[in-house]
C-alpha positions as a printed Julia matrix, in Angstrom:
564×3 Matrix{Float64}:
 -138.28  -13.53   59.58
 -141.91  -13.63   60.55
 -142.95  -13.57   64.23
 -145.49  -16.3    63.49
 -144.32  -19.76   64.46
 -143.8   -22.31   61.74
 -146.09  -25.14   62.8
 -144.33  -28.03   61.11
 -143.55  -31.45   62.45
 -139.77  -30.96   62.39
 -138.16  -28.98   65.23
 -136.97  -25.44   64.54
 -133.33  -24.84   65.43
 -131.52  -21.49   65.41
 -127.75  -21.44   64.92
 -125.99  -18.24   66.0
 -122.79  -17.9    63.99
 -121.87  -19.0    60.46
 -118.33  -20.11   61.16
 -117.19  -23.64   60.46
 -118.72  -24.98   63.7
 -122.11  -23.34   63.2
 -122.42  -24.34   59.56
 -121.38  -27.92   60.34
 -124.08  -28.11   63.03
 -126.74  -26.64   60.73
 -125.82  -29.05   57.94
 -126.02  -32.12   60.15
 -129.45  -31.09   61.44
 -130.66  -30.35   57.93
 -129.52  -33.83   56.87
 -131.74  -35.19   59.66
 -134.71  -33.3    58.21
 -134.82  -30.51   60.81
 -135.58  -26.88   60.06
 -132.5   -24.74   60.77
 -131.81  -21.03   60.4
 -128.34  -19.54   60.73
 -127.76  -15.97   61.93
 -124.39  -14.36   61.18
 -123.41  -10.83   62.18
 -120.85  -10.43   59.37
 -121.53  -10.15   55.63
 -119.06  -12.99   54.94
 -119.35  -16.64   55.93
 -116.66  -18.72   57.62
 -116.05  -17.04   60.98
 -112.33  -16.57   61.6
 -111.56  -18.82   58.59
 -113.07  -16.59   55.93
 -112.2   -14.54   52.89
 -111.13  -10.94   53.31
 -112.15   -8.35   50.72
 -109.49   -5.76   49.87
 -111.48   -3.15   47.87
 -108.56   -0.81   47.22
 -106.74   -3.63   45.43
 -109.83   -5.14   43.85
 -108.72   -8.32   45.56
 -109.85  -11.28   47.65
 -107.47  -12.76   50.22
 -108.01  -14.96   53.26
 -108.06  -13.46   56.72
 -105.19  -15.86   57.39
 -103.43  -18.63   55.5
 -104.77  -21.95   56.77
 -103.26  -25.4    56.49
 -105.1   -28.66   57.09
 -103.83  -32.18   57.72
 -104.76  -35.53   56.28
 -105.91  -36.36   59.83
 -108.77  -33.85   59.49
 -111.26  -36.51   58.47
 -114.39  -34.75   59.7
 -113.73  -31.7    57.51
 -113.02  -33.83   54.45
 -116.13  -35.97   55.01
 -118.27  -32.86   55.48
 -117.01  -31.31   52.25
 -117.76  -34.52   50.37
 -121.27  -34.62   51.85
 -121.9   -31.08   50.64
 -120.77  -31.98   47.14
 -117.32  -30.39   47.02
 -114.83  -31.8    44.54
 -111.87  -32.34   46.89
 -109.35  -32.77   44.07
 -110.4   -29.42   42.65
 -110.69  -27.55   45.94
 -107.62  -28.85   47.75
 -103.97  -29.58   47.07
 -102.72  -32.58   49.06
  -98.97  -32.94   49.62
  -96.85  -35.41   51.59
  -95.46  -34.02   54.82
  -92.6   -31.64   54.25
  -90.85  -29.3    56.67
  -88.1   -27.62   54.71
  -86.31  -24.31   55.07
  -85.68  -22.28   51.9
  -81.91  -22.72   52.18
  -82.27  -26.5    52.82
  -80.59  -26.1    56.2
  -83.31  -28.32   57.59
  -85.46  -30.76   55.69
  -88.04  -33.41   56.52
  -89.85  -34.98   53.58
  -92.11  -37.99   53.32
  -91.59  -39.92   50.09
  -94.8   -41.45   48.74
  -92.77  -43.99   46.79
  -91.98  -45.8    50.04
  -94.44  -48.39   51.48
  -97.07  -46.73   53.68
  -95.95  -47.95   57.14
  -92.32  -47.07   56.38
  -92.85  -43.58   55.0
  -92.63  -41.65   58.24
  -89.8   -43.67   59.9
  -87.69  -43.42   56.74
  -88.42  -39.69   56.5
  -87.17  -39.21   60.07
  -84.09  -41.29   59.27
  -83.3   -39.17   56.19
  -84.01  -35.87   57.96
  -81.33  -33.27   57.18
  -80.02  -30.53   59.44
  -79.83  -32.59   62.65
  -77.06  -34.7    64.09
  -77.43  -38.46   64.33
  -77.76  -38.05   68.08
  -80.62  -35.57   67.68
  -82.39  -37.86   65.24
  -82.16  -40.72   67.7
  -83.4   -38.44   70.49
  -86.38  -37.36   68.38
  -87.3   -40.94   67.48
  -86.96  -42.01   71.1
  -89.24  -39.21   72.33
  -91.92  -40.08   69.78
  -91.61  -43.75   70.65
  -91.97  -43.02   74.38
  -95.05  -40.93   73.68
  -96.54  -43.72   71.62
  -95.82  -46.27   74.35
  -97.75  -44.03   76.75
 -100.73  -44.12   74.34
 -100.07  -40.44   73.66
 -101.18  -39.6    77.2
  -99.3   -37.18   79.48
 -100.02  -35.47   82.76
 -102.55  -32.7    82.05
 -100.53  -30.05   83.92
  -97.45  -30.42   81.7
  -96.35  -27.75   79.26
  -94.69  -28.79   76.01
  -91.39  -27.35   77.25
  -91.54  -29.35   80.49
  -92.16  -32.55   78.57
  -89.34  -31.78   76.13
  -87.0   -31.24   79.07
  -87.89  -34.65   80.51
  -87.13  -36.15   77.09
  -83.78  -34.32   76.96
  -84.47  -32.72   73.62
  -81.6   -30.53   72.43
  -82.18  -26.8    71.76
  -81.52  -27.24   68.03
  -84.07  -30.05   67.87
  -86.64  -27.93   69.68
  -86.02  -24.95   67.4
  -86.15  -26.91   64.15
  -88.82  -29.52   64.89
  -90.86  -29.27   68.09
  -91.36  -25.5    68.35
  -92.53  -25.01   64.72
  -95.05  -27.86   65.04
  -96.3   -26.6    68.39
  -96.76  -22.99   67.31
  -98.41  -24.08   64.05
 -101.01  -26.28   65.74
 -101.59  -24.58   69.12
 -100.6   -20.95   68.36
  -99.01  -21.03   71.8
  -95.25  -21.15   72.5
  -93.76  -24.33   73.96
  -93.14  -22.7    77.34
  -96.89  -22.13   77.8
  -98.58  -24.72   75.57
 -100.47  -27.75   76.87
  -98.57  -30.96   76.17
 -101.8   -32.95   76.48
 -103.37  -31.04   73.58
 -100.16  -31.22   71.56
  -99.95  -34.97   72.14
 -103.49  -35.36   70.82
 -102.52  -33.65   67.58
  -99.36  -35.76   67.29
 -101.37  -38.93   67.88
 -103.78  -38.2    65.03
 -101.01  -37.11   62.64
  -97.53  -38.55   63.25
  -99.02  -41.46   65.18
 -101.6   -42.37   62.55
  -99.39  -42.98   59.52
  -97.99  -40.96   56.65
 -101.36  -40.22   55.01
 -102.62  -38.59   58.21
  -99.55  -36.31   58.09
 -100.36  -35.06   54.59
 -100.46  -31.29   54.24
 -103.67  -29.99   52.64
 -103.81  -26.5    51.15
 -107.06  -24.81   50.08
 -106.88  -23.77   46.42
 -109.67  -21.2    46.74
 -110.5   -18.64   49.4
 -111.75  -20.05   52.68
 -115.35  -18.86   52.26
 -115.6   -20.37   48.78
 -113.97  -23.6    49.96
 -117.28  -24.89   51.36
 -119.19  -22.34   53.53
 -120.68  -20.5    50.55
 -121.6   -23.73   48.78
 -123.31  -24.99   51.93
 -125.12  -21.69   52.49
 -127.03  -22.21   49.24
 -128.53  -25.32   50.83
 -129.41  -23.65   54.15
 -131.36  -20.65   55.41
 -128.62  -18.18   56.33
 -129.14  -14.58   57.46
 -125.98  -12.48   57.1
 -125.56   -8.99   58.57
 -127.83  -10.21   61.37
 -126.19   -9.95   64.8
 -128.14  -11.55   67.63
 -128.71   -8.97   70.38
 -130.44  -11.15   72.94
 -132.05  -14.52   73.56
 -135.35  -14.83   75.42
 -136.76  -18.02   76.85
 -140.46  -18.54   76.14
 -142.95  -21.34   76.85
 -142.38  -22.47   73.25
 -138.57  -22.42   73.37
 -136.45  -19.39   72.58
 -136.79  -16.24   70.53
 -133.91  -14.16   69.22
 -133.71  -10.4    68.88
 -131.87   -9.61   65.68
 -130.2    -6.39   64.65
 -129.76   -5.72   60.94
 -126.7    -4.18   59.29
 -125.94   -3.3    55.71
 -122.64   -4.21   54.06
 -121.11   -0.97   55.38
 -121.96   -1.99   58.98
 -124.72    0.6    59.27
 -127.67   -0.18   61.55
 -130.96   -0.85   59.72
 -134.58   -0.93   60.85
 -136.01   -4.38   61.39
 -139.63   -5.44   61.12
 -141.28   -6.69   64.33
 -138.54   -5.16   66.44
 -136.15   -7.86   65.27
 -137.88  -10.57   67.28
 -137.97  -13.99   65.61
 -140.59  -16.69   65.86
 -139.89  -19.21   68.65
 -137.22  -21.83   68.07
 -137.28  -25.19   69.8
 -133.54  -25.02   70.43
 -130.59  -22.69   69.88
 -126.94  -23.49   69.13
 -124.54  -20.69   70.03
 -121.63  -21.06   67.61
 -120.13  -17.63   68.26
 -116.89  -16.64   70.02
 -116.83  -17.12   73.81
 -117.15  -13.39   74.56
 -120.33  -13.11   72.49
 -121.73  -16.29   74.05
 -121.0   -14.86   77.49
 -122.83  -11.63   76.7
 -125.92  -13.46   75.45
 -125.99  -16.03   78.26
 -125.28  -13.49   81.01
 -128.27  -11.47   79.8
 -130.37  -14.62   79.65
 -129.33  -15.51   83.21
 -130.2   -11.99   84.36
 -133.6   -12.32   82.76
 -134.06  -15.52   84.76
 -133.31  -13.56   87.96
 -135.89  -10.92   87.09
 -138.48  -13.52   86.19
 -137.86  -15.37   89.44
 -138.14  -12.17   91.45
 -141.37  -11.32   89.64
 -142.6   -14.83   90.38
 -141.92  -14.38   94.08
 -143.94  -11.18   94.18
 -146.73  -12.6    92.02
 -147.14  -15.79   94.03
 -147.09  -13.9    97.34
 -149.76  -11.54   96.03
 -151.91  -14.47   94.9
 -151.52  -16.07   98.31
 -152.48  -12.83  100.09
 -155.5   -12.39   97.84
 -156.68  -15.86   98.77
 -156.89  -14.97  102.49
 -160.48  -14.42  103.86
 -161.45  -10.75  104.17
 -162.67   -9.42  107.55
 -166.22   -8.06  107.77
 -165.39   -5.38  110.31
 -163.24   -2.37  109.36
 -161.65   -2.63  112.8
 -159.96   -5.98  113.49
 -161.08   -7.7   116.66
 -158.15   -9.1   118.62
 -159.19  -12.72  118.78
 -156.43  -15.25  119.59
 -157.36  -17.41  116.61
 -156.75  -14.46  114.23
 -153.2   -14.07  115.56
 -152.64  -17.75  114.91
 -153.93  -17.43  111.35
 -151.77  -14.37  110.76
 -148.66  -16.18  111.93
 -149.57  -19.17  109.77
 -150.0   -16.98  106.67
 -146.74  -15.19  107.4
 -144.92  -18.52  107.73
 -146.41  -19.74  104.45
 -145.22  -16.59  102.65
 -141.76  -17.0   104.15
 -141.63  -20.64  103.05
 -142.8   -19.64   99.58
 -140.11  -16.97   99.29
 -137.5   -19.34  100.7
 -138.31  -22.07   98.15
 -138.24  -19.62   95.25
 -134.96  -18.13   96.44
 -133.51  -21.62   96.77
 -134.52  -22.37   93.18
 -133.01  -19.07   92.08
 -129.73  -19.88   93.87
 -129.65  -23.33   92.31
 -130.08  -21.8    88.85
 -127.24  -19.37   89.53
 -125.03  -22.2    90.8
 -125.62  -24.11   87.57
 -125.02  -21.17   85.23
 -122.17  -19.37   87.03
 -119.43  -21.96   86.22
 -120.21  -21.81   82.49
 -120.24  -18.01   82.46
 -116.91  -18.04   84.27
 -115.45  -20.48   81.73
 -116.52  -18.26   78.85
 -114.68  -15.32   80.42
 -111.54  -17.26   81.32
 -110.15  -17.69   77.81
 -107.0   -15.83   76.84
 -106.27  -15.27   73.17
 -103.34  -15.05   70.78
 -103.12  -13.23   67.48
 -102.02  -14.55   64.08
 -100.66  -12.23   61.4
 -100.48  -13.0    57.68
  -98.34  -10.88   55.4
  -99.16  -11.32   51.7
  -96.48   -9.97   49.39
  -97.0    -9.3    45.68
  -93.93   -9.88   43.53
  -92.96   -8.74   40.06
  -91.97  -12.31   39.12
  -92.59  -15.81   40.48
  -91.07  -16.76   43.79
  -87.73  -18.37   42.85
  -88.15  -21.67   44.74
  -90.39  -24.53   43.57
  -92.21  -25.83   46.66
  -95.61  -24.67   47.86
  -94.5   -23.96   51.42
  -91.34  -23.49   53.46
  -90.45  -23.27   57.12
  -88.73  -20.06   58.2
  -86.3   -19.83   61.11
  -87.77  -17.43   63.64
  -85.61  -14.94   65.56
  -87.63  -12.35   67.41
  -84.52  -10.52   68.62
  -84.05   -9.5    64.97
  -87.78   -8.99   64.34
  -87.64  -12.09   62.13
  -91.13  -13.17   63.17
  -92.14  -15.26   60.13
  -92.59  -19.0    60.68
  -94.08  -20.3    57.42
  -93.92  -19.09   53.84
  -96.61  -20.14   51.37
  -96.0   -19.78   47.63
  -99.63  -18.97   46.8
  -99.03  -18.8    43.08
  -98.09  -22.47   43.13
 -101.38  -23.77   44.56
 -104.14  -21.13   44.41
 -106.53  -21.5    41.49
 -105.93  -18.67   39.0
 -109.68  -18.23   38.43
 -111.07  -18.96   41.88
 -114.66  -17.73   42.16
 -117.74  -18.51   44.13
 -118.9   -22.07   43.5
 -115.8   -22.99   41.49
 -115.3   -26.17   43.48
 -118.88  -27.34   43.58
 -119.34  -30.77   42.07
 -121.12  -30.9    38.68
 -124.44  -31.96   40.22
 -124.62  -28.67   42.12
 -122.91  -26.46   39.56
 -126.2   -25.47   37.94
 -127.29  -23.84   41.19
 -124.04  -21.95   41.67
 -124.22  -18.32   40.61
 -121.16  -16.74   39.05
 -119.35  -14.43   41.44
 -119.29  -10.72   40.7
 -116.59  -10.22   43.33
 -112.99   -9.45   42.42
 -110.33  -12.17   42.44
 -106.58  -11.97   42.32
 -106.55  -13.43   38.81
 -108.14  -10.24   37.43
 -105.13   -8.13   38.27
 -101.66   -8.93   36.93
 -100.12   -7.01   39.83
 -101.29   -9.76   42.19
 -100.42  -12.76   40.02
  -97.23  -13.66   41.9
  -97.9   -13.74   45.62
  -96.42  -15.28   48.73
  -97.87  -15.3    52.24
  -95.83  -15.35   55.43
  -97.6   -16.5    58.59
  -96.7   -15.23   62.05
  -98.32  -17.17   64.88
  -98.45  -15.89   68.46
  -98.33  -12.38   66.99
  -99.66  -10.45   69.98
  -96.6    -8.2    70.02
  -97.38   -6.98   66.49
 -100.83   -5.6    67.28
 -100.61   -1.84   66.87
  -97.17   -1.94   65.23
  -96.6    -0.05   61.98
  -97.44   -2.42   59.12
  -94.62   -1.23   56.87
  -92.12   -1.84   59.64
  -93.42   -5.39   60.09
  -93.29   -6.02   56.34
  -89.74   -4.68   56.0
  -88.48   -6.9    58.83
  -90.17  -10.06   57.54
  -88.99   -9.46   53.98
  -85.45   -9.04   55.31
  -85.89  -12.38   57.07
  -87.03  -14.09   53.85
  -84.13  -12.65   51.85
  -81.61  -13.77   54.49
  -82.88  -17.36   54.4
  -82.94  -17.87   50.62
  -80.19  -20.06   49.15
  -76.97  -18.29   48.28
  -77.28  -16.5    44.95
  -81.11  -16.64   44.9
  -82.82  -13.25   45.01
  -86.35  -12.28   45.94
  -88.09  -10.57   43.0
  -89.05   -6.93   43.28
  -91.87   -6.29   45.73
  -94.89   -4.55   44.2
  -96.9    -4.25   47.39
  -98.12   -6.09   50.44
 -101.13   -6.58   52.69
 -100.93   -7.39   56.4
 -103.93   -8.94   58.16
 -103.81   -9.48   61.92
 -106.53  -11.58   63.55
 -106.27  -10.36   67.14
 -108.21  -13.23   68.7
 -107.25  -15.91   66.22
 -107.18  -18.75   68.76
 -107.48  -19.29   72.47
 -104.26  -19.77   74.4
 -103.86  -23.55   74.58
 -102.48  -23.74   78.11
 -102.52  -26.73   80.5
 -105.63  -27.47   82.59
 -107.77  -25.01   80.62
 -111.44  -25.69   81.4
 -113.44  -25.74   78.19
 -117.24  -26.08   78.08
 -119.14  -29.02   76.67
 -121.76  -28.74   73.93
 -124.56  -28.75   76.5
 -125.5   -25.9    78.88
 -127.62  -25.57   82.05
 -130.41  -24.13   79.89
 -132.57  -26.84   78.31
 -132.57  -26.57   74.54
 -129.51  -24.3    74.42
 -126.18  -25.66   73.15
 -122.63  -24.47   72.34
 -120.37  -25.05   69.35
 -116.93  -23.75   68.46
 -113.3   -24.79   68.37
 -113.06  -23.45   71.95
 -115.4   -26.13   73.32
 -114.02  -29.36   74.76
 -113.1   -31.19   71.55
 -109.73  -32.63   72.59
 -108.14  -30.48   69.88
 -106.64  -27.0    70.06
 -108.29  -24.17   68.12
 -107.97  -25.77   64.68
 -110.48  -26.12   61.84
 -111.03  -29.81   62.53
 -111.93  -28.99   66.12
 -114.54  -26.48   64.95
 -116.23  -29.03   62.7
 -116.07  -31.73   65.39
 -117.75  -29.34   67.82
 -120.49  -28.43   65.34
 -121.24  -32.09   64.67
 -121.24  -32.74   68.42
 -123.69  -29.89   69.05
 -126.05  -31.21   66.38
 -125.93  -34.66   67.98
 -126.55  -33.16   71.43
 -129.65  -31.39   70.09
 -131.0   -34.61   68.6
 -130.24  -36.58   71.78
 -132.08  -34.04   73.94
 -135.17  -34.25   71.76
 -135.02  -38.05   71.71
 -134.81  -38.1    75.5
 -137.71  -35.69   75.81
 -139.83  -37.77   73.44
 -138.99  -40.94   75.38
 -139.92  -39.26   78.67
 -143.24  -38.06   77.25
 -144.0   -41.56   75.93
 -143.27  -43.04   79.35
 -145.51  -40.5    81.06
 -148.4   -41.33   78.73
 -148.07  -45.08   79.22
């Protein structure tokens, strides 16, 4: 990164963060012909949806098992734009919510006509009484009649109570869907956000309800393929942002793959960028913006002193070393003093206005609460004994049965997943073969299942073996009678402590724009109308890219008007 500006006709945009939001923003700007550079503090791309390297096992896992829906159209369109072969990279299944012991089962049959698939699936749902089925259908119908709109202050539990949903129905249908999409329990979760997800899935037809499973690790799914078409700097945390007459410069710290600090040429200062998109977590955005706001305070204070000094220097000097008390001189002195006071007052007013504009955003960035998600991957001596790719587990936290979803990874993960494996043929020539380990290279990891535990805050700091033993006991207890879990060869537990924000009612989430001209936000935590899901991240990235383009269009139009 040279400190010399790149004097090209296209604007220079810096993107801080190479998660799904940041990469989506960079890609959209690149498609428009703009020069973008992405700065990522980690060595791996994808943000919270990334691959996790397990060196001691010579293994690649995901930092958490992710599931997408057919309603996630922005993600699917983005992957196609990049050149990803969706049939190769993803496994698409009709909606199915089934427990291992078949106690509860909801399955959409693709053989039925499209409009009838979901209603017939609800009618054939097993594990609920006829009364509960009718109650479920009525609640969904009432929500649809209301255009999927509810009072913003409602929790999911409050809405369920008004719809008289039975405890069994909540446990087997509503609670699993809520915790899977919002990572927030029904007693605390925003019904408005939940209704938005239901609208775009259950309310949009059977295809929108399809379950989509990545068949490669999350970084290889599309972030690494896209990175070959962008300028991406990994191991490059952004320490600060400075506003300049030409835009913004970033101060970058360098790390090696072992997280060791490295020396950086030019003190880590980049050339000026015309705009910056912050696509990092809220806490990092707050740190960078709070420092930028503080710099504004210092600059304003310096400006007050500088302008007052200039004004004083412009006053006429007296010829006599001893001032002569002439009435006119007192008048001039008072006038100069009043002018300085007015100058300081105006500058302080501007400073207060800047603080009033920036303070609400900084407060929003600090107001988020977070919930953890844990993923336990278990390696078996033989294939998992049931045929489906995923199952719903019955949660009982009184028994430490915390698992909610079981994924039979051996049924859908590619056995030879590697970097670039899902790139379409046109781009395959540019894809370098991966020298990183994959699970297919080790027979011990051939048969694997993953159990997902959402809202896993209580597990942070708990002994991993204890967690694994309890969850494995849960799985064994919910298998059909006479079906045994194969011998366990080992396990890996990954806990993402700040996996998602707590999706509570009336949560104020920032827009893509900020009070700083040329500085924008992107992330699933911005105001997308979705909870913290992958589709929301991509929507936010696309929105940030559009906001950048709109701001430049408006500036160009204003300049043209001024010249005319």
